[in-house]
PDB file of C-alpha atoms in Angstrom:
ATOM      1  CA  UNK I   1     -10.580   4.462 -15.398  1.00 91.00           C
ATOM      2  CA  UNK I   2     -10.693   4.574 -18.860  1.00 93.00           C
ATOM      3  CA  UNK I   3      -7.344   6.114 -19.113  1.00 94.00           C
ATOM      4  CA  UNK I   4      -5.686   3.590 -17.487  1.00 97.00           C
ATOM      5  CA  UNK I   5      -6.735   0.726 -19.905  1.00 97.00           C
ATOM      6  CA  UNK I   6      -3.564  -1.181 -20.687  1.00 97.00           C
ATOM      7  CA  UNK I   7      -1.069   0.397 -18.488  1.00 98.00           C
ATOM      8  CA  UNK I   8       0.991  -1.183 -15.603  1.00 98.00           C
ATOM      9  CA  UNK I   9       0.753  -1.065 -11.943  1.00 98.00           C
ATOM     10  CA  UNK I  10       2.569  -2.411  -9.255  1.00 98.00           C
ATOM     11  CA  UNK I  11       1.105  -3.818  -6.092  1.00 98.00           C
ATOM     12  CA  UNK I  12       3.019  -4.728  -3.122  1.00 98.00           C
ATOM     13  CA  UNK I  13       1.795  -7.178  -0.418  1.00 97.00           C
ATOM     14  CA  UNK I  14      -0.650  -8.306  -2.945  1.00 98.00           C
ATOM     15  CA  UNK I  15      -1.175 -11.947  -1.764  1.00 96.00           C
ATOM     16  CA  UNK I  16      -4.216 -10.782   0.663  1.00 95.00           C
ATOM     17  CA  UNK I  17      -6.468  -8.210   2.650  1.00 95.00           C
ATOM     18  CA  UNK I  18      -6.519  -4.867   0.836  1.00 96.00           C
ATOM     19  CA  UNK I  19      -3.409  -5.931  -1.548  1.00 97.00           C
ATOM     20  CA  UNK I  20      -5.396  -8.611  -2.919  1.00 97.00           C
ATOM     21  CA  UNK I  21      -8.535  -6.373  -3.438  1.00 97.00           C
ATOM     22  CA  UNK I  22      -6.753  -3.613  -4.940  1.00 98.00           C
ATOM     23  CA  UNK I  23      -4.833  -5.741  -7.271  1.00 98.00           C
ATOM     24  CA  UNK I  24      -8.297  -7.628  -8.573  1.00 98.00           C
ATOM     25  CA  UNK I  25      -9.984  -4.332  -8.780  1.00 98.00           C
ATOM     26  CA  UNK I  26      -7.397  -2.862 -10.881  1.00 98.00           C
ATOM     27  CA  UNK I  27      -7.696  -6.197 -13.240  1.00 98.00           C
ATOM     28  CA  UNK I  28     -11.258  -5.599 -13.755  1.00 98.00           C
ATOM     29  CA  UNK I  29     -10.505  -2.212 -14.937  1.00 98.00           C
ATOM     30  CA  UNK I  30      -7.722  -3.139 -17.608  1.00 98.00           C
ATOM     31  CA  UNK I  31      -4.627  -2.534 -16.130  1.00 98.00           C
ATOM     32  CA  UNK I  32      -1.558  -4.576 -16.056  1.00 98.00           C
ATOM     33  CA  UNK I  33      -1.065  -5.251 -12.426  1.00 98.00           C
ATOM     34  CA  UNK I  34       2.236  -6.872 -10.976  1.00 98.00           C
ATOM     35  CA  UNK I  35       1.425  -8.027  -7.631  1.00 98.00           C
ATOM     36  CA  UNK I  36       4.193  -8.985  -5.152  1.00 98.00           C
ATOM     37  CA  UNK I  37       4.449 -10.900  -1.915  1.00 97.00           C
ATOM     38  CA  UNK I  38       6.742 -13.169  -0.499  1.00 95.00           C
ATOM     39  CA  UNK I  39       4.520 -16.096  -1.439  1.00 94.00           C
ATOM     40  CA  UNK I  40       2.918 -15.825  -4.444  1.00 97.00           C
ATOM     41  CA  UNK I  41       0.490 -19.152  -4.298  1.00 97.00           C
ATOM     42  CA  UNK I  42      -2.709 -17.041  -3.153  1.00 97.00           C
ATOM     43  CA  UNK I  43      -1.926 -14.578  -6.220  1.00 98.00           C
ATOM     44  CA  UNK I  44      -1.352 -17.340  -8.704  1.00 98.00           C
ATOM     45  CA  UNK I  45      -5.053 -18.309  -7.489  1.00 98.00           C
ATOM     46  CA  UNK I  46      -6.548 -15.005  -7.864  1.00 98.00           C
ATOM     47  CA  UNK I  47      -4.804 -14.375 -11.160  1.00 98.00           C
ATOM     48  CA  UNK I  48      -6.998 -17.431 -12.262  1.00 98.00           C
ATOM     49  CA  UNK I  49     -10.251 -16.255 -10.791  1.00 97.00           C
ATOM     50  CA  UNK I  50      -9.748 -12.901 -12.220  1.00 98.00           C
ATOM     51  CA  UNK I  51      -9.051 -14.698 -16.080  1.00 97.00           C
ATOM     52  CA  UNK I  52     -12.046 -17.136 -15.498  1.00 97.00           C
ATOM     53  CA  UNK I  53     -14.410 -13.966 -14.352  1.00 97.00           C
ATOM     54  CA  UNK I  54     -13.242 -12.383 -17.820  1.00 97.00           C
ATOM     55  CA  UNK I  55     -11.696  -9.289 -16.625  1.00 98.00           C
ATOM     56  CA  UNK I  56     -10.182  -7.073 -19.299  1.00 96.00           C
ATOM     57  CA  UNK I  57      -6.483  -6.803 -17.257  1.00 98.00           C
ATOM     58  CA  UNK I  58      -4.133  -8.911 -16.482  1.00 98.00           C
ATOM     59  CA  UNK I  59      -2.640 -10.355 -12.994  1.00 98.00           C
ATOM     60  CA  UNK I  60       1.143 -11.126 -12.922  1.00 98.00           C
ATOM     61  CA  UNK I  61       2.251 -12.704  -9.721  1.00 98.00           C
ATOM     62  CA  UNK I  62       5.927 -11.607  -8.944  1.00 98.00           C
ATOM     63  CA  UNK I  63       7.531 -13.493  -5.527  1.00 98.00           C
ATOM     64  CA  UNK I  64       9.737 -10.417  -3.725  1.00 98.00           C
ATOM     65  CA  UNK I  65      10.975 -10.373  -0.142  1.00 98.00           C
ATOM     66  CA  UNK I  66      10.496  -6.546   0.445  1.00 98.00           C
ATOM     67  CA  UNK I  67      12.996  -6.726   3.080  1.00 97.00           C
ATOM     68  CA  UNK I  68      15.776  -7.169   0.615  1.00 98.00           C
ATOM     69  CA  UNK I  69      16.628  -4.372  -1.911  1.00 98.00           C
ATOM     70  CA  UNK I  70      18.222  -6.412  -4.176  1.00 98.00           C
ATOM     71  CA  UNK I  71      15.181  -8.374  -4.579  1.00 98.00           C
ATOM     72  CA  UNK I  72      13.164  -5.107  -4.968  1.00 98.00           C
ATOM     73  CA  UNK I  73      15.867  -3.736  -7.558  1.00 98.00           C
ATOM     74  CA  UNK I  74      15.244  -7.497  -9.667  1.00 98.00           C
ATOM     75  CA  UNK I  75      11.672  -6.974  -9.898  1.00 98.00           C
ATOM     76  CA  UNK I  76      11.783  -3.273 -11.362  1.00 98.00           C
ATOM     77  CA  UNK I  77      14.139  -4.499 -13.720  1.00 98.00           C
ATOM     78  CA  UNK I  78      12.049  -7.517 -14.704  1.00 98.00           C
ATOM     79  CA  UNK I  79       8.750  -5.261 -14.979  1.00 98.00           C
ATOM     80  CA  UNK I  80      10.725  -2.863 -17.114  1.00 98.00           C
ATOM     81  CA  UNK I  81      12.203  -5.792 -19.516  1.00 98.00           C
ATOM     82  CA  UNK I  82       8.732  -7.680 -20.111  1.00 97.00           C
ATOM     83  CA  UNK I  83       6.283  -4.221 -19.690  1.00 97.00           C
ATOM     84  CA  UNK I  84       8.171  -1.551 -20.352  1.00 97.00           C
ATOM     85  CA  UNK I  85       7.953  -0.094 -15.994  1.00 98.00           C
ATOM     86  CA  UNK I  86       5.720   1.058 -13.744  1.00 98.00           C
ATOM     87  CA  UNK I  87       2.830   3.897 -14.338  1.00 98.00           C
ATOM     88  CA  UNK I  88       0.873   3.438 -11.204  1.00 98.00           C
ATOM     89  CA  UNK I  89       2.859   2.215  -7.789  1.00 98.00           C
ATOM     90  CA  UNK I  90       0.592   1.121  -5.000  1.00 98.00           C
ATOM     91  CA  UNK I  91       2.666   0.669  -1.591  1.00 98.00           C
ATOM     92  CA  UNK I  92       0.735  -1.617   0.359  1.00 98.00           C
ATOM     93  CA  UNK I  93       2.608  -3.930   1.916  1.00 97.00           C
ATOM     94  CA  UNK I  94       2.980  -3.411   5.863  1.00 96.00           C
ATOM     95  CA  UNK I  95       3.336  -5.373   8.977  1.00 95.00           C
ATOM     96  CA  UNK I  96       2.778  -4.841  12.908  1.00 94.00           C
ATOM     97  CA  UNK I  97       4.663  -6.705  15.446  1.00 94.00           C
ATOM     98  CA  UNK I  98       3.854  -6.731  19.235  1.00 93.00           C
ATOM     99  CA  UNK I  99       7.504  -4.960  20.173  1.00 96.00           C
ATOM    100  CA  UNK I 100       6.455  -1.760  23.014  1.00 97.00           C
ATOM    101  CA  UNK I 101       9.107   1.224  23.092  1.00 98.00           C
ATOM    102  CA  UNK I 102      10.145   0.047  26.414  1.00 98.00           C
ATOM    103  CA  UNK I 103      10.286  -3.786  26.431  1.00 98.00           C
ATOM    104  CA  UNK I 104      10.429  -4.449  22.234  1.00 97.00           C
ATOM    105  CA  UNK I 105      12.928  -6.463  20.471  1.00 98.00           C
ATOM    106  CA  UNK I 106      15.155  -4.952  17.923  1.00 98.00           C
ATOM    107  CA  UNK I 107      14.347  -7.320  15.476  1.00 98.00           C
ATOM    108  CA  UNK I 108      10.865  -6.749  15.552  1.00 97.00           C
ATOM    109  CA  UNK I 109      11.151  -2.613  15.283  1.00 98.00           C
ATOM    110  CA  UNK I 110      13.901  -3.260  12.459  1.00 98.00           C
ATOM    111  CA  UNK I 111      11.292  -5.925  10.713  1.00 98.00           C
ATOM    112  CA  UNK I 112       8.480  -2.957  10.557  1.00 98.00           C
ATOM    113  CA  UNK I 113      10.911  -0.306   9.432  1.00 98.00           C
ATOM    114  CA  UNK I 114      12.341  -2.179   6.550  1.00 98.00           C
ATOM    115  CA  UNK I 115       8.783  -3.280   5.320  1.00 98.00           C
ATOM    116  CA  UNK I 116       6.764  -0.182   6.480  1.00 98.00           C
ATOM    117  CA  UNK I 117       8.887   2.616   5.490  1.00 98.00           C
ATOM    118  CA  UNK I 118      12.359   1.416   3.723  1.00 98.00           C
ATOM    119  CA  UNK I 119      10.326  -0.799   1.027  1.00 98.00           C
ATOM    120  CA  UNK I 120       8.255   1.947   0.750  1.00 98.00           C
ATOM    121  CA  UNK I 121      10.593   4.342   0.002  1.00 98.00           C
ATOM    122  CA  UNK I 122      12.334   1.729  -2.369  1.00 98.00           C
ATOM    123  CA  UNK I 123       9.673   1.262  -4.411  1.00 98.00           C
ATOM    124  CA  UNK I 124       8.778   4.843  -4.802  1.00 98.00           C
ATOM    125  CA  UNK I 125      12.149   5.776  -6.072  1.00 98.00           C
ATOM    126  CA  UNK I 126      12.168   3.063  -8.304  1.00 98.00           C
ATOM    127  CA  UNK I 127       8.948   3.796  -9.804  1.00 98.00           C
ATOM    128  CA  UNK I 128       9.346   7.527 -10.458  1.00 98.00           C
ATOM    129  CA  UNK I 129      12.463   6.720 -12.036  1.00 98.00           C
ATOM    130  CA  UNK I 130      10.850   4.203 -14.392  1.00 98.00           C
ATOM    131  CA  UNK I 131       8.167   6.921 -15.309  1.00 98.00           C
ATOM    132  CA  UNK I 132      10.719   9.831 -15.523  1.00 98.00           C
ATOM    133  CA  UNK I 133      13.161   7.856 -17.886  1.00 98.00           C
ATOM    134  CA  UNK I 134       9.711   6.732 -20.175  1.00 98.00           C
ATOM    135  CA  UNK I 135       8.782  10.209 -20.005  1.00 98.00           C
ATOM    136  CA  UNK I 136       5.146   9.504 -18.080  1.00 98.00           C
ATOM    137  CA  UNK I 137       4.189  12.447 -16.648  1.00 96.00           C
ATOM    138  CA  UNK I 138       0.398  11.207 -15.600  1.00 96.00           C
ATOM    139  CA  UNK I 139       1.820   8.637 -13.067  1.00 97.00           C
ATOM    140  CA  UNK I 140       0.315   7.597  -9.711  1.00 98.00           C
ATOM    141  CA  UNK I 141       1.968   6.716  -6.434  1.00 98.00           C
ATOM    142  CA  UNK I 142      -0.451   6.014  -3.469  1.00 98.00           C
ATOM    143  CA  UNK I 143       0.658   4.960  -0.016  1.00 98.00           C
ATOM    144  CA  UNK I 144      -1.565   2.892   1.888  1.00 97.00           C
ATOM    145  CA  UNK I 145      -1.204   4.093   5.161  1.00 97.00           C
ATOM    146  CA  UNK I 146      -3.063   3.810   8.592  1.00 95.00           C
ATOM    147  CA  UNK I 147      -5.066   6.364  11.136  1.00 93.00           C
ATOM    148  CA  UNK I 148      -1.760   4.900  13.361  1.00 94.00           C
ATOM    149  CA  UNK I 149      -0.285   7.605  11.120  1.00 96.00           C
ATOM    150  CA  UNK I 150      -1.884  10.459  12.115  1.00 96.00           C
ATOM    151  CA  UNK I 151      -2.771   9.883  15.708  1.00 94.00           C
ATOM    152  CA  UNK I 152      -1.123   7.328  18.339  1.00 94.00           C
ATOM    153  CA  UNK I 153      -3.247   4.276  19.360  1.00 89.00           C
ATOM    154  CA  UNK I 154      -3.183   4.123  23.108  1.00 91.00           C
ATOM    155  CA  UNK I 155      -1.533   0.901  23.269  1.00 91.00           C
ATOM    156  CA  UNK I 156       2.102  -0.129  23.664  1.00 95.00           C
ATOM    157  CA  UNK I 157       1.458  -2.997  21.389  1.00 91.00           C
ATOM    158  CA  UNK I 158       0.800  -0.693  18.477  1.00 93.00           C
ATOM    159  CA  UNK I 159       3.274   2.393  19.097  1.00 97.00           C
ATOM    160  CA  UNK I 160       6.087   1.406  17.265  1.00 98.00           C
ATOM    161  CA  UNK I 161       3.991   0.789  14.575  1.00 96.00           C
ATOM    162  CA  UNK I 162       2.195   3.809  14.524  1.00 97.00           C
ATOM    163  CA  UNK I 163       5.741   5.513  14.310  1.00 98.00           C
ATOM    164  CA  UNK I 164       6.551   3.385  11.201  1.00 98.00           C
ATOM    165  CA  UNK I 165       3.090   5.018  10.120  1.00 97.00           C
ATOM    166  CA  UNK I 166       3.753   8.765  10.723  1.00 98.00           C
ATOM    167  CA  UNK I 167       6.642   8.295   8.645  1.00 98.00           C
ATOM    168  CA  UNK I 168       4.814   7.031   5.883  1.00 98.00           C
ATOM    169  CA  UNK I 169       2.915  10.464   6.073  1.00 97.00           C
ATOM    170  CA  UNK I 170       5.879  12.412   6.260  1.00 97.00           C
ATOM    171  CA  UNK I 171       7.454  10.497   3.256  1.00 98.00           C
ATOM    172  CA  UNK I 172       4.193  11.052   1.082  1.00 97.00           C
ATOM    173  CA  UNK I 173       4.257  14.879   2.021  1.00 96.00           C
ATOM    174  CA  UNK I 174       8.205  15.033   1.223  1.00 97.00           C
ATOM    175  CA  UNK I 175       7.026  13.030  -2.238  1.00 97.00           C
ATOM    176  CA  UNK I 176       4.478  15.538  -2.783  1.00 96.00           C
ATOM    177  CA  UNK I 177       6.688  18.630  -2.478  1.00 96.00           C
ATOM    178  CA  UNK I 178       9.756  17.031  -4.474  1.00 98.00           C
ATOM    179  CA  UNK I 179       7.382  16.039  -7.254  1.00 97.00           C
ATOM    180  CA  UNK I 180       6.212  19.719  -7.608  1.00 96.00           C
ATOM    181  CA  UNK I 181       9.786  21.084  -7.304  1.00 98.00           C
ATOM    182  CA  UNK I 182      10.208  18.412 -10.486  1.00 97.00           C
ATOM    183  CA  UNK I 183       7.943  19.981 -12.269  1.00 96.00           C
ATOM    184  CA  UNK I 184       6.107  16.868 -12.947  1.00 96.00           C
ATOM    185  CA  UNK I 185       2.445  15.953 -12.712  1.00 95.00           C
ATOM    186  CA  UNK I 186       2.836  12.719 -11.287  1.00 97.00           C
ATOM    187  CA  UNK I 187       0.630  12.321  -8.230  1.00 96.00           C
ATOM    188  CA  UNK I 188       0.929  11.277  -4.929  1.00 96.00           C
ATOM    189  CA  UNK I 189      -1.892  10.088  -2.567  1.00 96.00           C
ATOM    190  CA  UNK I 190      -1.737   8.863   1.308  1.00 96.00           C
ATOM    191  CA  UNK I 191      -5.088   6.632   1.907  1.00 96.00           C
ATOM    192  CA  UNK I 192      -5.173   6.265   5.773  1.00 95.00           C
ATOM    193  CA  UNK I 193      -7.980   3.773   6.827  1.00 94.00           C
ATOM    194  CA  UNK I 194      -9.456   3.118  10.108  1.00 86.00           C
ATOM    195  CA  UNK I 195      -9.559  -0.605  10.825  1.00 82.00           C
ATOM    196  CA  UNK I 196     -10.189  -2.738   7.900  1.00 88.00           C
ATOM    197  CA  UNK I 197     -11.263  -6.654   8.424  1.00 75.00           C
ATOM    198  CA  UNK I 198      -8.456  -8.159   7.108  1.00 70.00           C
ATOM    199  CA  UNK I 199      -5.435 -10.989   8.120  1.00 71.00           C
ATOM    200  CA  UNK I 200      -3.754  -8.152   9.708  1.00 71.00           C
ATOM    201  CA  UNK I 201      -4.639  -8.214  13.116  1.00 65.00           C
ATOM    202  CA  UNK I 202      -4.426 -12.284  13.047  1.00 64.00           C
ATOM    203  CA  UNK I 203      -0.961 -11.703  12.045  1.00 69.00           C
ATOM    204  CA  UNK I 204      -0.222  -8.751  14.772  1.00 67.00           C
ATOM    205  CA  UNK I 205      -1.518 -11.034  17.255  1.00 65.00           C
ATOM    206  CA  UNK I 206      -0.436 -14.607  15.676  1.00 64.00           C
ATOM    207  CA  UNK I 207       0.079 -15.815  19.489  1.00 60.00           C
ATOM    208  CA  UNK I 208      -3.530 -14.793  20.789  1.00 66.00           C
ATOM    209  CA  UNK I 209      -6.090 -15.576  17.409  1.00 72.00           C
ATOM    210  CA  UNK I 210      -9.043 -14.480  20.006  1.00 73.00           C
ATOM    211  CA  UNK I 211      -7.392 -11.250  20.680  1.00 71.00           C
ATOM    212  CA  UNK I 212      -7.460 -10.800  17.096  1.00 63.00           C
ATOM    213  CA  UNK I 213     -11.059 -11.474  16.583  1.00 74.00           C
ATOM    214  CA  UNK I 214     -11.560  -9.188  19.446  1.00 72.00           C
ATOM    215  CA  UNK I 215     -10.126  -6.472  17.384  1.00 68.00           C
ATOM    216  CA  UNK I 216     -13.265  -6.862  14.549  1.00 68.00           C
ATOM    217  CA  UNK I 217     -15.737  -7.708  16.794  1.00 74.00           C
ATOM    218  CA  UNK I 218     -15.539  -4.399  18.596  1.00 74.00           C
ATOM    219  CA  UNK I 219     -17.059  -2.234  16.127  1.00 77.00           C
ATOM    220  CA  UNK I 220     -18.201  -2.512  12.209  1.00 82.00           C
ATOM    221  CA  UNK I 221     -14.968  -2.528  10.024  1.00 83.00           C
ATOM    222  CA  UNK I 222     -14.217  -1.284   6.976  1.00 88.00           C
ATOM    223  CA  UNK I 223     -13.431  -4.088   4.226  1.00 93.00           C
ATOM    224  CA  UNK I 224     -10.541  -4.407   2.073  1.00 93.00           C
ATOM    225  CA  UNK I 225     -12.723  -3.614  -1.120  1.00 95.00           C
ATOM    226  CA  UNK I 226     -13.506  -0.289   0.308  1.00 95.00           C
ATOM    227  CA  UNK I 227      -9.798   0.640   0.336  1.00 96.00           C
ATOM    228  CA  UNK I 228      -9.480  -0.609  -3.233  1.00 97.00           C
ATOM    229  CA  UNK I 229     -12.617   1.698  -4.113  1.00 96.00           C
ATOM    230  CA  UNK I 230     -10.819   4.687  -2.268  1.00 96.00           C
ATOM    231  CA  UNK I 231      -7.401   3.639  -4.985  1.00 97.00           C
ATOM    232  CA  UNK I 232     -10.006   3.747  -8.033  1.00 97.00           C
ATOM    233  CA  UNK I 233     -11.506   6.761  -6.595  1.00 95.00           C
ATOM    234  CA  UNK I 234      -8.021   8.744  -6.668  1.00 96.00           C
ATOM    235  CA  UNK I 235      -6.859   7.212  -9.444  1.00 97.00           C
ATOM    236  CA  UNK I 236      -9.720   8.389 -11.904  1.00 95.00           C
ATOM    237  CA  UNK I 237      -9.526  11.605 -10.494  1.00 92.00           C
ATOM    238  CA  UNK I 238      -9.151  14.102 -13.259  1.00 87.00           C
ATOM    239  CA  UNK I 239      -5.904  15.466 -14.315  1.00 78.00           C
ATOM    240  CA  UNK I 240      -6.149  18.835 -12.293  1.00 81.00           C
ATOM    241  CA  UNK I 241      -7.237  17.110  -9.099  1.00 83.00           C
ATOM    242  CA  UNK I 242      -4.487  16.039  -6.362  1.00 80.00           C
ATOM    243  CA  UNK I 243      -5.687  14.011  -3.617  1.00 77.00           C
ATOM    244  CA  UNK I 244      -3.660  13.681  -0.648  1.00 72.00           C
ATOM    245  CA  UNK I 245      -3.686  12.678   3.226  1.00 58.00           C
ATOM    246  CA  UNK I 246      -5.600  15.427   4.335  1.00 41.00           C
ATOM    247  CA  UNK I 247      -8.752  14.188   2.625  1.00 37.00           C
ATOM    248  CA  UNK I 248      -7.715  10.603   2.281  1.00 38.00           C
ATOM    249  CA  UNK I 249      -8.456   9.011   5.850  1.00 42.00           C
ATOM    250  CA  UNK I 250     -11.134   6.532   5.737  1.00 44.00           C
ATOM    251  CA  UNK I 251     -13.147   5.460   8.643  1.00 45.00           C
ATOM    252  CA  UNK I 252     -16.113   3.344   9.197  1.00 44.00           C
ATOM    253  CA  UNK I 253     -19.098   5.024  10.576  1.00 41.00           C
ATOM    254  CA  UNK I 254     -18.493   3.213  13.965  1.00 40.00           C
ATOM    255  CA  UNK I 255     -14.621   4.301  13.881  1.00 42.00           C
ATOM    256  CA  UNK I 256     -15.822   7.519  13.649  1.00 37.00           C
ATOM    257  CA  UNK I 257     -15.725   8.225  17.452  1.00 35.00           C
ATOM    258  CA  UNK I 258     -12.307   6.657  17.848  1.00 36.00           C
ATOM    259  CA  UNK I 259     -10.865   8.704  15.331  1.00 34.00           C
ATOM    260  CA  UNK I 260     -10.435  11.914  14.345  1.00 30.00           C
ATOM    261  CA  UNK I 261     -10.138  12.866  10.770  1.00 27.00           C
TER     262      UNK I 261
END
């Protein structure tokens, strides 16, 4: 990770869970991390914790609604003005609603599309353009996906969410092909965890906290720090190594029976 010291990373959905853990890890390794979310109170607290811990990097909170393209573009413009541009883009933000295919609400589907697919694609495009205009040829775009992007969960409440994650798998492979055609050494990686114990299930099942808690009690889950470790692993890979989704599907040992890797 030595080569990333002082470089700029964008982490979306950095207020809690995987995003917060990734932001902390990158700051610890000396990066300037722009952590964005709709509410930055928790990111501001995390930034203070990182500073108190004496980490060599910096966490910069940025308020951004990823459902709004204008806000995303303004964020990239601010990063360009204040920090020159983005060298690493971690597309972590994602959400799920209980909206089955046969009875779900359209606005719930649309919200999942906006955050899980469109925001990821917009951030990817803008990060690449930022790298290209500055002749950065060693950048990295990392999409935090899900095992739901590789196999359909047998639960109607998850089906549309899985569809958006299948799209992330396709987008990452398309990105890899386009980067190769552009003859750039910018890398693309898709990390697909199994169940990670964060606030995700409690937000997904916000009207049924007991059901949310049961998700994490059913097996030994991954921790957000495990995924942060996966991110630093792929970032620290030698320049000639390309880690793609085929080798980056992470599950806990108790998840192995339920997930095919």
